[in-house]
Coordinates of C-alpha atoms in Angstrom, one line a residue:
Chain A
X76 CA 14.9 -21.2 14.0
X77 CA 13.1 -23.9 11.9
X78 CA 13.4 -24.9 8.6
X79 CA 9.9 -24.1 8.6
X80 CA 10.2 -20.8 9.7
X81 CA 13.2 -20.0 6.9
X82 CA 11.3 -20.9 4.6
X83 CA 8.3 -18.7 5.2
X84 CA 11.1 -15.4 5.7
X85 CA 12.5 -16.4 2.1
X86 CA 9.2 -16.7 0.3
X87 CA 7.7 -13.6 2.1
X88 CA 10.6 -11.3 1.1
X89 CA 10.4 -13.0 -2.5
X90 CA 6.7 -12.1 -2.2
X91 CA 6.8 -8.8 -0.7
X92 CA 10.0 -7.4 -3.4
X93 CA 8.5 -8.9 -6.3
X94 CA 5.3 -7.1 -5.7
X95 CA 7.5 -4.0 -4.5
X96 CA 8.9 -4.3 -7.6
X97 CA 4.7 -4.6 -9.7
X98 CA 3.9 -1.1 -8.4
X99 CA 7.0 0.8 -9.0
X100 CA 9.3 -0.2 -11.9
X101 CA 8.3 2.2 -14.4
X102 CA 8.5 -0.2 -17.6
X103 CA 5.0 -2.2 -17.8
X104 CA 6.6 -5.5 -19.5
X105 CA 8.8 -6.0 -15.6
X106 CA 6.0 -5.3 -13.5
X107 CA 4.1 -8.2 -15.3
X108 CA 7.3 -10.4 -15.0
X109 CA 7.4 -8.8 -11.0
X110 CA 3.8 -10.2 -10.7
X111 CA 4.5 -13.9 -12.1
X112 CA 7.3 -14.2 -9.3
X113 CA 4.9 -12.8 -6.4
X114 CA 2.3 -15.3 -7.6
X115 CA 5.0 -18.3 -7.3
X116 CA 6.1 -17.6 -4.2
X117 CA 2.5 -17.0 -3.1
X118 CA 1.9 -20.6 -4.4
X119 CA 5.1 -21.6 -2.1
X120 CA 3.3 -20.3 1.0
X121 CA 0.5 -21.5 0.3
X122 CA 1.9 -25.2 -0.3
X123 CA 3.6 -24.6 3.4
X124 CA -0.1 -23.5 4.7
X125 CA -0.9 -27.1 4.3
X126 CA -3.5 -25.9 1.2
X127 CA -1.1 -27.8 -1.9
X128 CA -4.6 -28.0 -4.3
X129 CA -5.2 -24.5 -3.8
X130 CA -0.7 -23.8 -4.4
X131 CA -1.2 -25.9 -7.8
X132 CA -4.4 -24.0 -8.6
X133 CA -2.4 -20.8 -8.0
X134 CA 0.2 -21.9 -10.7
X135 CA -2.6 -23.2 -13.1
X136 CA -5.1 -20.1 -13.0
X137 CA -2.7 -17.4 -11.8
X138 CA 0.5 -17.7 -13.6
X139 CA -0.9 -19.8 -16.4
X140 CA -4.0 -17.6 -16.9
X141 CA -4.4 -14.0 -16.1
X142 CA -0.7 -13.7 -16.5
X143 CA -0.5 -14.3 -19.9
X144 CA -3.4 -12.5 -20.6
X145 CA -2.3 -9.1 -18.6
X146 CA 1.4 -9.9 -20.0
X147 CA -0.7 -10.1 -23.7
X148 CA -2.4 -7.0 -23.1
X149 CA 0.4 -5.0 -22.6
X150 CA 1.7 -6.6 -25.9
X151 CA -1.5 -5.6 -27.6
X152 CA -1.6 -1.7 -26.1
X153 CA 2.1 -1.3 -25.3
X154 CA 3.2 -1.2 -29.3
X155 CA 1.0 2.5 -29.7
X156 CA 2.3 4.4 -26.3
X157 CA 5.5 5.4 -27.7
X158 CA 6.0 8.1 -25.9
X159 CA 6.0 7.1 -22.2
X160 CA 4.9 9.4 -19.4
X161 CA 5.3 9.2 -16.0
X162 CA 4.3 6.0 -14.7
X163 CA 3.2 7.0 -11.3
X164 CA 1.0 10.0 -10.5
X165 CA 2.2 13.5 -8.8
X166 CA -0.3 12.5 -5.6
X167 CA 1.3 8.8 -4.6
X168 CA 2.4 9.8 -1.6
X169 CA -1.2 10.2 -0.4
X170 CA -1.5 6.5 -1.7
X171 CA 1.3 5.7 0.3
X172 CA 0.3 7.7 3.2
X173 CA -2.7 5.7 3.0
X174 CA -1.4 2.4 2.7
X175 CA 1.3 2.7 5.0
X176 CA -1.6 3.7 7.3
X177 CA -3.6 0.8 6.9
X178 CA -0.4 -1.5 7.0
X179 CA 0.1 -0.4 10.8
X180 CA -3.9 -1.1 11.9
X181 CA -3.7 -4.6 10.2
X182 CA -0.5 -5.5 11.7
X183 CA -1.3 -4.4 14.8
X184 CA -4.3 -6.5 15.0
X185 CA -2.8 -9.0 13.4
X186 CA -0.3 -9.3 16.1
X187 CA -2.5 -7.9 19.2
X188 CA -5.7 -9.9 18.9
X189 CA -6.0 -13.4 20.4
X190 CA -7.2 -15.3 17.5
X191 CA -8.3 -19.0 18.8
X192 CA -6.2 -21.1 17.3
X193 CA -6.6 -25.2 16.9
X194 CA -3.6 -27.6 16.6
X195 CA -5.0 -29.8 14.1
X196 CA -3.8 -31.9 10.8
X197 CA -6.1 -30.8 7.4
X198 CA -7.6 -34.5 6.6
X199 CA -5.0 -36.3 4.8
X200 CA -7.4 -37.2 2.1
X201 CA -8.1 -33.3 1.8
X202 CA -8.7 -33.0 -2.2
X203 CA -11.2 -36.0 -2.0
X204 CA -13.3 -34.4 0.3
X205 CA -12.8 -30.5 -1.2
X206 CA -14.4 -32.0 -4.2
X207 CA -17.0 -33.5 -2.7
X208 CA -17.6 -30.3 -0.2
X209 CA -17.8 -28.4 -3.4
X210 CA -20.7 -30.4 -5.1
X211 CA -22.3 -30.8 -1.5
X212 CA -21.9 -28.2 1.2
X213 CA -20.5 -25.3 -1.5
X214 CA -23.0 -26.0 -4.4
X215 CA -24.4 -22.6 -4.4
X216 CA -21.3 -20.9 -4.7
X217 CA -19.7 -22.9 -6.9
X218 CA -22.6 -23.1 -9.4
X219 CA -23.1 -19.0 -8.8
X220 CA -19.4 -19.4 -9.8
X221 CA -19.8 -20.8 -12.6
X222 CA -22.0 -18.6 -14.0
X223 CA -20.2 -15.5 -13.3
X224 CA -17.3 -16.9 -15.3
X225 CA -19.9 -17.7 -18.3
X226 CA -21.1 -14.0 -18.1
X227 CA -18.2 -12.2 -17.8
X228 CA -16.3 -14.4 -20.9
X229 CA -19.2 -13.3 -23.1
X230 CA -19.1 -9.7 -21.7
X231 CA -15.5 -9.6 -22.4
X232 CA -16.2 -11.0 -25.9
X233 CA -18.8 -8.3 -26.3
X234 CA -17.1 -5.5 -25.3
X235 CA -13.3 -6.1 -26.4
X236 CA -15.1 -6.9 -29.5
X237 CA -14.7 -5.1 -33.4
X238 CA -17.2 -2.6 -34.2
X239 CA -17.8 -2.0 -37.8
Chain B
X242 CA 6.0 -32.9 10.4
X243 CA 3.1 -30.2 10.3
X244 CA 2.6 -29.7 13.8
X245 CA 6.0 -28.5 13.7
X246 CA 5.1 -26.2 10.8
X247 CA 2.0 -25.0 13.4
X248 CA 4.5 -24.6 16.3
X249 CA 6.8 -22.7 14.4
X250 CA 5.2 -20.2 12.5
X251 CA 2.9 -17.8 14.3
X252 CA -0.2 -17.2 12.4
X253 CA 0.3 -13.3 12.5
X254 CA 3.4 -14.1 10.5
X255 CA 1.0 -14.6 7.7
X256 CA -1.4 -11.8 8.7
X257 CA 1.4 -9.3 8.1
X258 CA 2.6 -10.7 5.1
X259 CA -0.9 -10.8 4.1
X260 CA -1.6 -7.1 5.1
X261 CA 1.8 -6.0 3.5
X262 CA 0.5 -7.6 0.1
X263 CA -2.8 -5.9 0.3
X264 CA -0.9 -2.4 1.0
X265 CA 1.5 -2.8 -1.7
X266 CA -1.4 -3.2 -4.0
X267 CA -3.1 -0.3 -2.7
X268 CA -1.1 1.6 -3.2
X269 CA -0.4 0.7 -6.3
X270 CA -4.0 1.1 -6.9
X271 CA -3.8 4.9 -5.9
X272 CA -0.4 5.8 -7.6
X273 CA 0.0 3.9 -11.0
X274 CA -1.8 5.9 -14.0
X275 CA -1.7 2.9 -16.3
X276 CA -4.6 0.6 -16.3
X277 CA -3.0 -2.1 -16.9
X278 CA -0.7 -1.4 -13.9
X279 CA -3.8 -1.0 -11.8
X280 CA -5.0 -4.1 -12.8
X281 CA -2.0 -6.3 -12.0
X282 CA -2.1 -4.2 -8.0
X283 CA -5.7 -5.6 -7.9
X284 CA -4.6 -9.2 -8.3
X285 CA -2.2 -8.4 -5.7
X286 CA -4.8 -7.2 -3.4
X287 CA -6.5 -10.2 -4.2
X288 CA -4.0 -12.7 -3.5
X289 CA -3.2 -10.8 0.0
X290 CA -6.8 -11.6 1.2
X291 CA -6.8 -15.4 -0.3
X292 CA -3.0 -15.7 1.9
X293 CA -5.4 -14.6 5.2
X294 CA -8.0 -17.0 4.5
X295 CA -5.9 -20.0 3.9
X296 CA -3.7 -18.8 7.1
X297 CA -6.8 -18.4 9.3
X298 CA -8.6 -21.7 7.4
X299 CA -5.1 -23.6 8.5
X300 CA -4.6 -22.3 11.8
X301 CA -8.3 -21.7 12.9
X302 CA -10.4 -25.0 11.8
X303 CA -8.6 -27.0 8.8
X304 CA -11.4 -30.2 9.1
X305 CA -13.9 -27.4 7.6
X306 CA -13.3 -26.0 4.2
X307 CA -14.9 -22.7 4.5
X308 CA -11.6 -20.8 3.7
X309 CA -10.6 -22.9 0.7
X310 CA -13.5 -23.1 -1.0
X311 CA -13.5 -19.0 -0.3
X312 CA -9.6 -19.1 -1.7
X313 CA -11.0 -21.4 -4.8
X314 CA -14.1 -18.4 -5.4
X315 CA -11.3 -15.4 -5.0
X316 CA -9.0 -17.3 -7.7
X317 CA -12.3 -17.5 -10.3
X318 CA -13.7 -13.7 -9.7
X319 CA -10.2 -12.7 -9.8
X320 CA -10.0 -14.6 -13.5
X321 CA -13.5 -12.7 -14.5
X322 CA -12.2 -9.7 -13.5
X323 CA -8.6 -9.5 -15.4
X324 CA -10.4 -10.5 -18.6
X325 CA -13.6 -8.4 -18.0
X326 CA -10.6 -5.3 -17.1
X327 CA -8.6 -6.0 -20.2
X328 CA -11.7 -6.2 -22.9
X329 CA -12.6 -2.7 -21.3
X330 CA -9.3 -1.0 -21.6
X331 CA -8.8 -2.9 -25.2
X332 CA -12.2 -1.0 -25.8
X333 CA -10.8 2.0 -24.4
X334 CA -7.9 2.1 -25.7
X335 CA -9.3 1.3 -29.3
X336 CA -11.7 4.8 -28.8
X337 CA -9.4 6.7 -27.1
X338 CA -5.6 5.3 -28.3
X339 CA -4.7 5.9 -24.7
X340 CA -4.5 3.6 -21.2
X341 CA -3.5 6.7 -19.1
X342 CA -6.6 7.1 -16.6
X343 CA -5.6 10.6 -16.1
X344 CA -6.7 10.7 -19.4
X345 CA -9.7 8.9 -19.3
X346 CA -11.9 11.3 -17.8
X347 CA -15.1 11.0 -20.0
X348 CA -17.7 10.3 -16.8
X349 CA -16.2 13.4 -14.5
X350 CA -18.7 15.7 -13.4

């Protein structure tokens, strides 16, 4: 087995506890902590996919951003549920009926289906030429992007907002 | 050094760690009743699809960008939608001094 190979088996079972751990431990505060280490190890994989912009923008956006701000959420709401009730409903095992479901039809097409696969090298200058795919090729989406983010920060202003 | 990576790793490796993520959050979708909690299992369902299409951008056709610049979109909706998500349950919370959605049950028929 490759040093490759290890590595992905490590990071995977990293990734697949730690997000084990987001939607069972009972305490709100652990599955945030639960979610940071998923995220990392996400940004692992995909630094060994070849895609290291897209593992630093993981860290930046991911564990720098909506982390803190779900971890200071539960900081803001956490202080007034005092008493705490059961974290998980009475019906989860539908949910995991369900997912456990859907986990077999993805992995077995996953495994099954011939997907055409090329042996090729991402373009060593690859950040160079994401950047200039993303004010050339990608404009639309990226400006569309950007104005979704505008919106919803002033919708989130607007409704988190005090009313008076 | 990467064509070893390519000839080591099967890309339905990632697929299933990709579908296992997706699951997980899923079901934590279905079975949490904080909102917060359901929030976090979104970002996981998120990050499950953005692992398939760097896997399948990597494996499939890496001189295009099409999946990262898909992965780079994901990462900003999935920003919008954890602050748009926690300004609604700060308002909720606020009204109702509650983030159980068993609770929250003002729009049921």
């Amino acid at each position: 087995m490759g040093v490759a190979q290890v590595v992905f088996i490590v990071l995977g079972l990293i990734t697949v506890a730690a997000a084990v751990a987001v939607v069972s431990l009972p305490n709100l505060f652990h599955s945030a902590l639960s979610l940071v280490l998923a995220l990392f190890a996400l940004a692992g994989l995909y630094a060994l996919l070849g895609a290291g912009y897209i593992a630093v923008v993981q860290v930046l956006i991911y564990v720098g951003a909506v982390a803190v701000l779900i971890i200071l959420g539960i900081m803001v709401s956490e202080r007034f549920m005092g008493h705490r009730r059961q974290a998980i409903s009475e019906q989860w095992w539908i949910g995991a009926i369900a997912a456990a479901l859907l986990l077999a039809v993805l992995s077995y097409l996953g495994v099954r289906v011939a997907w055409p696969v090329v042996v090729q090298q991402p373009p060593s200058d690859m950040v160079a030429r994401l950047g200039e795919a993303l004010v050339g090729k990608y404009v639309l989406p990226f400006e569309v992007a950007s104005l979704v983010l505008v919106a919803s920060l002033i919708g989130a202003i607007y409704i988190a907002r005090e009313r008076s | 050094m990467m064509d070893s990576i390519l000839g080591t790793i099967p890309l339905s490796w990632y697929l299933v760690l990709a579908a296992a993520l997706f699951c997980i959050g899923l079901y934590g979708v279905l079975a949490r009743r904080n909102a917060i909690a359901i929030l976090m299992s979104v970002e996981l369902i998120l990050n499950g699809a953005n692992l398939n299409f760097l896997a399948f951008w990597r494996y499939t056709g890496p001189q295009d960008f099409d999946g990262v610049v898909f992965a780079l979109i994901v990462m900003a909706v999935a920003a919008c939608e954890a602050a748009v998500g926690l300004a609604l349950i700060i308002a909720i919370f606020r009204d109702r001094r509650t983030v159980d959605l068993d609770n929250i049950d003002l729009m049921r028929g």
